[in-house]
Short mmCIF file of C-alpha atoms in Angstrom, two decimals:
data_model
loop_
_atom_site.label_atom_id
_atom_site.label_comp_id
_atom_site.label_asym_id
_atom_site.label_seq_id
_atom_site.Cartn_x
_atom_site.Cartn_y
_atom_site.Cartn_z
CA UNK M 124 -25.13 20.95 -27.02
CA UNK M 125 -22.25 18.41 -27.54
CA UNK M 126 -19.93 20.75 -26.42
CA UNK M 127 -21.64 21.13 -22.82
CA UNK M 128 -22.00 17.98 -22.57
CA UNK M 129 -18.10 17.25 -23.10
CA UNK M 130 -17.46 19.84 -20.25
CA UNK M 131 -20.18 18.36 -18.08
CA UNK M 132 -18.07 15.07 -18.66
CA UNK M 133 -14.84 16.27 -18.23
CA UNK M 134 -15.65 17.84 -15.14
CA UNK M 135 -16.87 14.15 -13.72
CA UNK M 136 -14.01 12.82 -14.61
CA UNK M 137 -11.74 15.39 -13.32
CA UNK M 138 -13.90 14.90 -9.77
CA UNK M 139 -13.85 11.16 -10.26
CA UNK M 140 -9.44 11.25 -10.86
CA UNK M 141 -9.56 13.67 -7.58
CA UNK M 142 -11.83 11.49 -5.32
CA UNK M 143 -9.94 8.65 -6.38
CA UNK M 144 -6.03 10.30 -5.32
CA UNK M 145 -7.98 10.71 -2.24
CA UNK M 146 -8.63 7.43 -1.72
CA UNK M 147 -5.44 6.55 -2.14
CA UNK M 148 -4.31 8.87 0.35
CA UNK M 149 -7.11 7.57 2.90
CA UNK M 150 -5.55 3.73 2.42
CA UNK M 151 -2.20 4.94 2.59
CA UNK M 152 -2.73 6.64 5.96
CA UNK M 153 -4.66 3.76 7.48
CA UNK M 154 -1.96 1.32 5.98
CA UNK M 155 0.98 3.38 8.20
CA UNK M 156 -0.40 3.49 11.67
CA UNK M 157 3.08 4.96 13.17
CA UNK M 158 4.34 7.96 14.84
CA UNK M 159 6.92 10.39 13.80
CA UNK M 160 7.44 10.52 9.50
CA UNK M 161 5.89 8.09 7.19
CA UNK M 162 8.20 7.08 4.25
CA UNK M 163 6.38 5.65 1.16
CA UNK M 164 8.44 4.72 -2.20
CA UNK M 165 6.36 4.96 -5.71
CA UNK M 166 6.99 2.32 -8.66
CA UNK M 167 5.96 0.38 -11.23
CA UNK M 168 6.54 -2.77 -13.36
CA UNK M 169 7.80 -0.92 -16.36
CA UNK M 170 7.77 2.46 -17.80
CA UNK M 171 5.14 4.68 -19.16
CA UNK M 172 2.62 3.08 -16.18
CA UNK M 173 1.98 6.39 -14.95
CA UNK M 174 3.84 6.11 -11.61
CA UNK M 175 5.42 9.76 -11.49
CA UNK M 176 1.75 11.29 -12.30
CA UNK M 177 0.08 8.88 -9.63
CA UNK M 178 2.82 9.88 -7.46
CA UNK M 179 2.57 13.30 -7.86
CA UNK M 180 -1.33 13.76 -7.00
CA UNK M 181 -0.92 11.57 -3.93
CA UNK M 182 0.97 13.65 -2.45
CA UNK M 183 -0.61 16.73 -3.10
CA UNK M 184 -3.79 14.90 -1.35
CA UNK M 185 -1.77 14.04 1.28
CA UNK M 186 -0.36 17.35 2.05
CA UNK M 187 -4.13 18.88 1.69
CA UNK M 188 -4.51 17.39 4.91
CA UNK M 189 -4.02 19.69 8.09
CA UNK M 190 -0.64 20.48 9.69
CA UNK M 191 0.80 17.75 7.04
CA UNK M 192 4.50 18.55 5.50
CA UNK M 193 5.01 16.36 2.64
CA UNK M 194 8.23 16.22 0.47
CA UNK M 195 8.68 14.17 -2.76
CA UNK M 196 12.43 13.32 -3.65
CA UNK M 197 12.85 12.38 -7.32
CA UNK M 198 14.89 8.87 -7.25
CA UNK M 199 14.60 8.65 -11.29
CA UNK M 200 18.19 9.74 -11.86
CA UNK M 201 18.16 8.10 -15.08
CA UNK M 202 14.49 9.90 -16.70
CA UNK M 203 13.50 11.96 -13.86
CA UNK M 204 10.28 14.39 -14.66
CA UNK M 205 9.03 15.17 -10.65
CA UNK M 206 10.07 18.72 -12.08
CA UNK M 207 8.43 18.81 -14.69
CA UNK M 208 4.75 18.80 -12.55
CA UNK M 209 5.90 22.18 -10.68
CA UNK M 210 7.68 24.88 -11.77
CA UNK M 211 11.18 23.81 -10.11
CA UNK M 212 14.24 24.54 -11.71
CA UNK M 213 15.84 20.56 -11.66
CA UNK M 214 19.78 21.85 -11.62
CA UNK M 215 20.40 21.45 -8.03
CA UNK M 216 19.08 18.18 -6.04
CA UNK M 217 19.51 14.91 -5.10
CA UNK M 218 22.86 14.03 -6.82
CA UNK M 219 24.37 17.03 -5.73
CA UNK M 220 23.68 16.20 -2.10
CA UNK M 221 24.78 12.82 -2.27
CA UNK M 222 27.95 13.95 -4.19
CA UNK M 223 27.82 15.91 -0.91
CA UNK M 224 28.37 18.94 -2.92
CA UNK M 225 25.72 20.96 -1.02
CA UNK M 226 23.32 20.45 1.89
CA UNK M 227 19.70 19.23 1.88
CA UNK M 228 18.70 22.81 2.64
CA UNK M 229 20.32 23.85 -0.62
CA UNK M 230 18.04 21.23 -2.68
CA UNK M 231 14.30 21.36 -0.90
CA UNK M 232 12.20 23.08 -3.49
CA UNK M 233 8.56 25.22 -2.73
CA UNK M 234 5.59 24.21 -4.56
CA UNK M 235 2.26 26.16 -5.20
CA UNK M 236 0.93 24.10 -2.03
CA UNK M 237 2.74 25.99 1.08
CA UNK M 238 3.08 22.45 2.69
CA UNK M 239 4.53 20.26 -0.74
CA UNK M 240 8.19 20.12 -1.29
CA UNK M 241 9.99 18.69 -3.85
CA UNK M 242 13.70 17.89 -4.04
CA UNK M 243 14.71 17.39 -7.67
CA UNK M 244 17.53 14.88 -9.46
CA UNK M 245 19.88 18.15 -10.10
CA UNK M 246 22.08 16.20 -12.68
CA UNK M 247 21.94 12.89 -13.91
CA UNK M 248 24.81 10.68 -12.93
CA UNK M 249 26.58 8.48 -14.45
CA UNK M 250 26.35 6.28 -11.98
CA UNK M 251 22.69 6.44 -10.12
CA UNK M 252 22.65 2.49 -8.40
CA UNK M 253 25.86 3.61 -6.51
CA UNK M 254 24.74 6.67 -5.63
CA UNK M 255 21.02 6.04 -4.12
CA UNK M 256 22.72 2.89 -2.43
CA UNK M 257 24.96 5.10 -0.35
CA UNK M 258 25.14 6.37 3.24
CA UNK M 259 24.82 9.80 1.74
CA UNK M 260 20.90 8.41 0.96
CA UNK M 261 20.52 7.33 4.77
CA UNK M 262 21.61 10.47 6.14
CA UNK M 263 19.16 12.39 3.61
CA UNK M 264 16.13 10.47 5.16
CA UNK M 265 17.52 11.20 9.00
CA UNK M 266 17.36 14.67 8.11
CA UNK M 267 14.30 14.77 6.12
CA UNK M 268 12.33 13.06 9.21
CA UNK M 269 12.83 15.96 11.26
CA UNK M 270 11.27 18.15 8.89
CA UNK M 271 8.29 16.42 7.82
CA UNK M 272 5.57 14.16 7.80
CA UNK M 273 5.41 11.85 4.83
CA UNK M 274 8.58 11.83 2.79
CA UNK M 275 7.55 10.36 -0.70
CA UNK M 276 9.78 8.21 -2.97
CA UNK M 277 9.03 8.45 -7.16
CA UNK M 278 11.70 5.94 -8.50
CA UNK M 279 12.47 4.15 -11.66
CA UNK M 280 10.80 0.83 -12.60
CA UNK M 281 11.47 -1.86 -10.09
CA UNK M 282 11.68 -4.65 -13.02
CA UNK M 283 14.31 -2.47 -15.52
CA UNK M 284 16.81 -1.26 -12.69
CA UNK M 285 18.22 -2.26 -9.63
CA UNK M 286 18.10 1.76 -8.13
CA UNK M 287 14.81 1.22 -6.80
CA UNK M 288 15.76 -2.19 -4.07
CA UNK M 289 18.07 -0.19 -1.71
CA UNK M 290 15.87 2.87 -1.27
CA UNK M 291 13.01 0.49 -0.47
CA UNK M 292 15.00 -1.14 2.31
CA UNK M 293 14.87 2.14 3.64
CA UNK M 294 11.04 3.19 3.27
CA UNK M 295 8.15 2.26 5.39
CA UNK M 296 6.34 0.42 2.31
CA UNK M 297 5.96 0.46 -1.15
CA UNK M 298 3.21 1.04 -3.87
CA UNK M 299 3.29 -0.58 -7.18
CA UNK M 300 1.87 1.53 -10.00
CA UNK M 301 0.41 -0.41 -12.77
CA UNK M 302 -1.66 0.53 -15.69
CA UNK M 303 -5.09 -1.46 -16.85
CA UNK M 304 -5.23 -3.72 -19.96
CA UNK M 305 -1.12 -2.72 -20.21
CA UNK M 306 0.62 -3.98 -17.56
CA UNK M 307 1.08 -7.86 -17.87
CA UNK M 308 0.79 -10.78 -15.13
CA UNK M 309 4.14 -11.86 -15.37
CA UNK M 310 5.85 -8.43 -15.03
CA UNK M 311 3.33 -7.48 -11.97
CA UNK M 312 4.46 -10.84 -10.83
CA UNK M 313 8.52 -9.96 -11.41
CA UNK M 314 7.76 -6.66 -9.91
CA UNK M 315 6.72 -7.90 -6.63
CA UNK M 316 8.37 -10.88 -6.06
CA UNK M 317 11.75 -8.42 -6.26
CA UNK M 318 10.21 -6.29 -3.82
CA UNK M 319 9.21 -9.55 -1.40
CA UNK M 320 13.26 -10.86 -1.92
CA UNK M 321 14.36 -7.42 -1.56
CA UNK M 322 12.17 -7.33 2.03
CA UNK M 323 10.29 -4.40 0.87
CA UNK M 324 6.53 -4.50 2.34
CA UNK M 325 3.68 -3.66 -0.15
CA UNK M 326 1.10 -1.21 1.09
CA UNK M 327 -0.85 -1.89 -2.25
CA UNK M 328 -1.33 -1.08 -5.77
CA UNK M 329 -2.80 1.20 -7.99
CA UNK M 330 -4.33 0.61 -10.96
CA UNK M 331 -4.43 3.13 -13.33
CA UNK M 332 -6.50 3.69 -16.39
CA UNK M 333 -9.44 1.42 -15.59
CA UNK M 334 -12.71 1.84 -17.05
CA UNK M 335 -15.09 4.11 -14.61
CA UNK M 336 -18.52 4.00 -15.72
CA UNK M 337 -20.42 7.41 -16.19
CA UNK M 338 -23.63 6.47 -14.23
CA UNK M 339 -25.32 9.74 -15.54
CA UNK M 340 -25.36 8.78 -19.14
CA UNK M 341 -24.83 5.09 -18.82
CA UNK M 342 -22.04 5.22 -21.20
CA UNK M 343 -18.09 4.58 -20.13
CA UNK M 344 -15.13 6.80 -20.32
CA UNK M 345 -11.91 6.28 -19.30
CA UNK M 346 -10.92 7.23 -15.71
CA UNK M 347 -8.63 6.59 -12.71
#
């Protein structure tokens, strides 16, 4: 008996955690009202808020959508793990190209959904700020935009490295990952008023972790 009703609850939840990425996506889409690609950069306060996960499922709910080509490009050359959600190998990506070592035909990666890409980091460099701040990260995008609809930024936290401010520049918005009863006020507050200096617009935030309540049993469990 307690072990059906641990499935029955972990299949709520894993509906809940779905409906909610969909959400996300809905806001995101209704935040971007523009033609041609929408570019969207991922971060968070700190580490370990869950930004490359949250990432991840977005945009797998945005490329559920109909005729919708979505590519992620891993920006985390310093603990990138975009890879490690698909089975990519990481050895040849985004440093590579901007080392322009190879093209960006060379580094676009298939996932199990026929209209997700992922470019990976390829190596880590030793030196990522100068290489995600260069024209060789411009010309990426231009190319990118003729192939798809959303490209999707994960990058490292906004309040730990500087990486993440000259990508943004180049984005359509930006959404702050931050986790419940872990992230604090003053590092949400760092976060974004370094993206408001920086110029960066907000689309929103997304809270992770919060406490969903399990109407069925009246009880709570821990959720998205």
């Amino acid at each position: 008996m307690a072990k059906k009703l641990n499935e029955e609850r972990s299949r709520a939840l894993n509906f809940q955690v779905e409906e909610s990425y969909k959400k996300a996506r809905t806001n995101l889409v209704y935040s971007l009202i523009k033609k041609g690609c929408k570019k969207i950069l991922f971060t968070s306060p700190l580490k370990g808020e869950g930004k490359t996960t949250t990432t991840v499922n977005v945009s797998r709910a945005l490329a559920q959508q109909v005729n919708t080509k979505v590519v992620i490009v891993d920006c985390d050359l310093r603990r990138p793990s975009v890879h490690t959600h698909f089975n990519v190998n990481p050895q040849l990506g985004l440093a590579q190209f901007l080392n322009d070592e190879c093209s960006v035909e060379d580094i676009i990666a298939h996932t199990d959904i026929d209209s997700l890409d992922i470019i990976s980091y390829g190596v880590i460099p030793p030196n990522p700020s100068e290489l995600l701040s260069s024209e060789g990260m411009t010309e990426l995008i231009k190319q990118l935009e003729k192939i798809y609809d959303y490209i999707i930024f994960d990058t490292p936290p906004v309040n730990v490295v500087v990486d993440v401010l000259p990508i943004a520049k180049l984005t359509d918005g930006v959404v702050l990952v931050v986790t419940h009863n872990k992230s604090t006020t003053p590092e949400f507050n760092k976060a974004v008023s370094l993206l408001k200096r920086n110029e960066s617009k907000i689309l929103g935030i997304i809270v992770n972790k919060i406490e969903s309540v399990d109407t069925s049993k009246g009880s709570y469990y821990k959720g998205y």
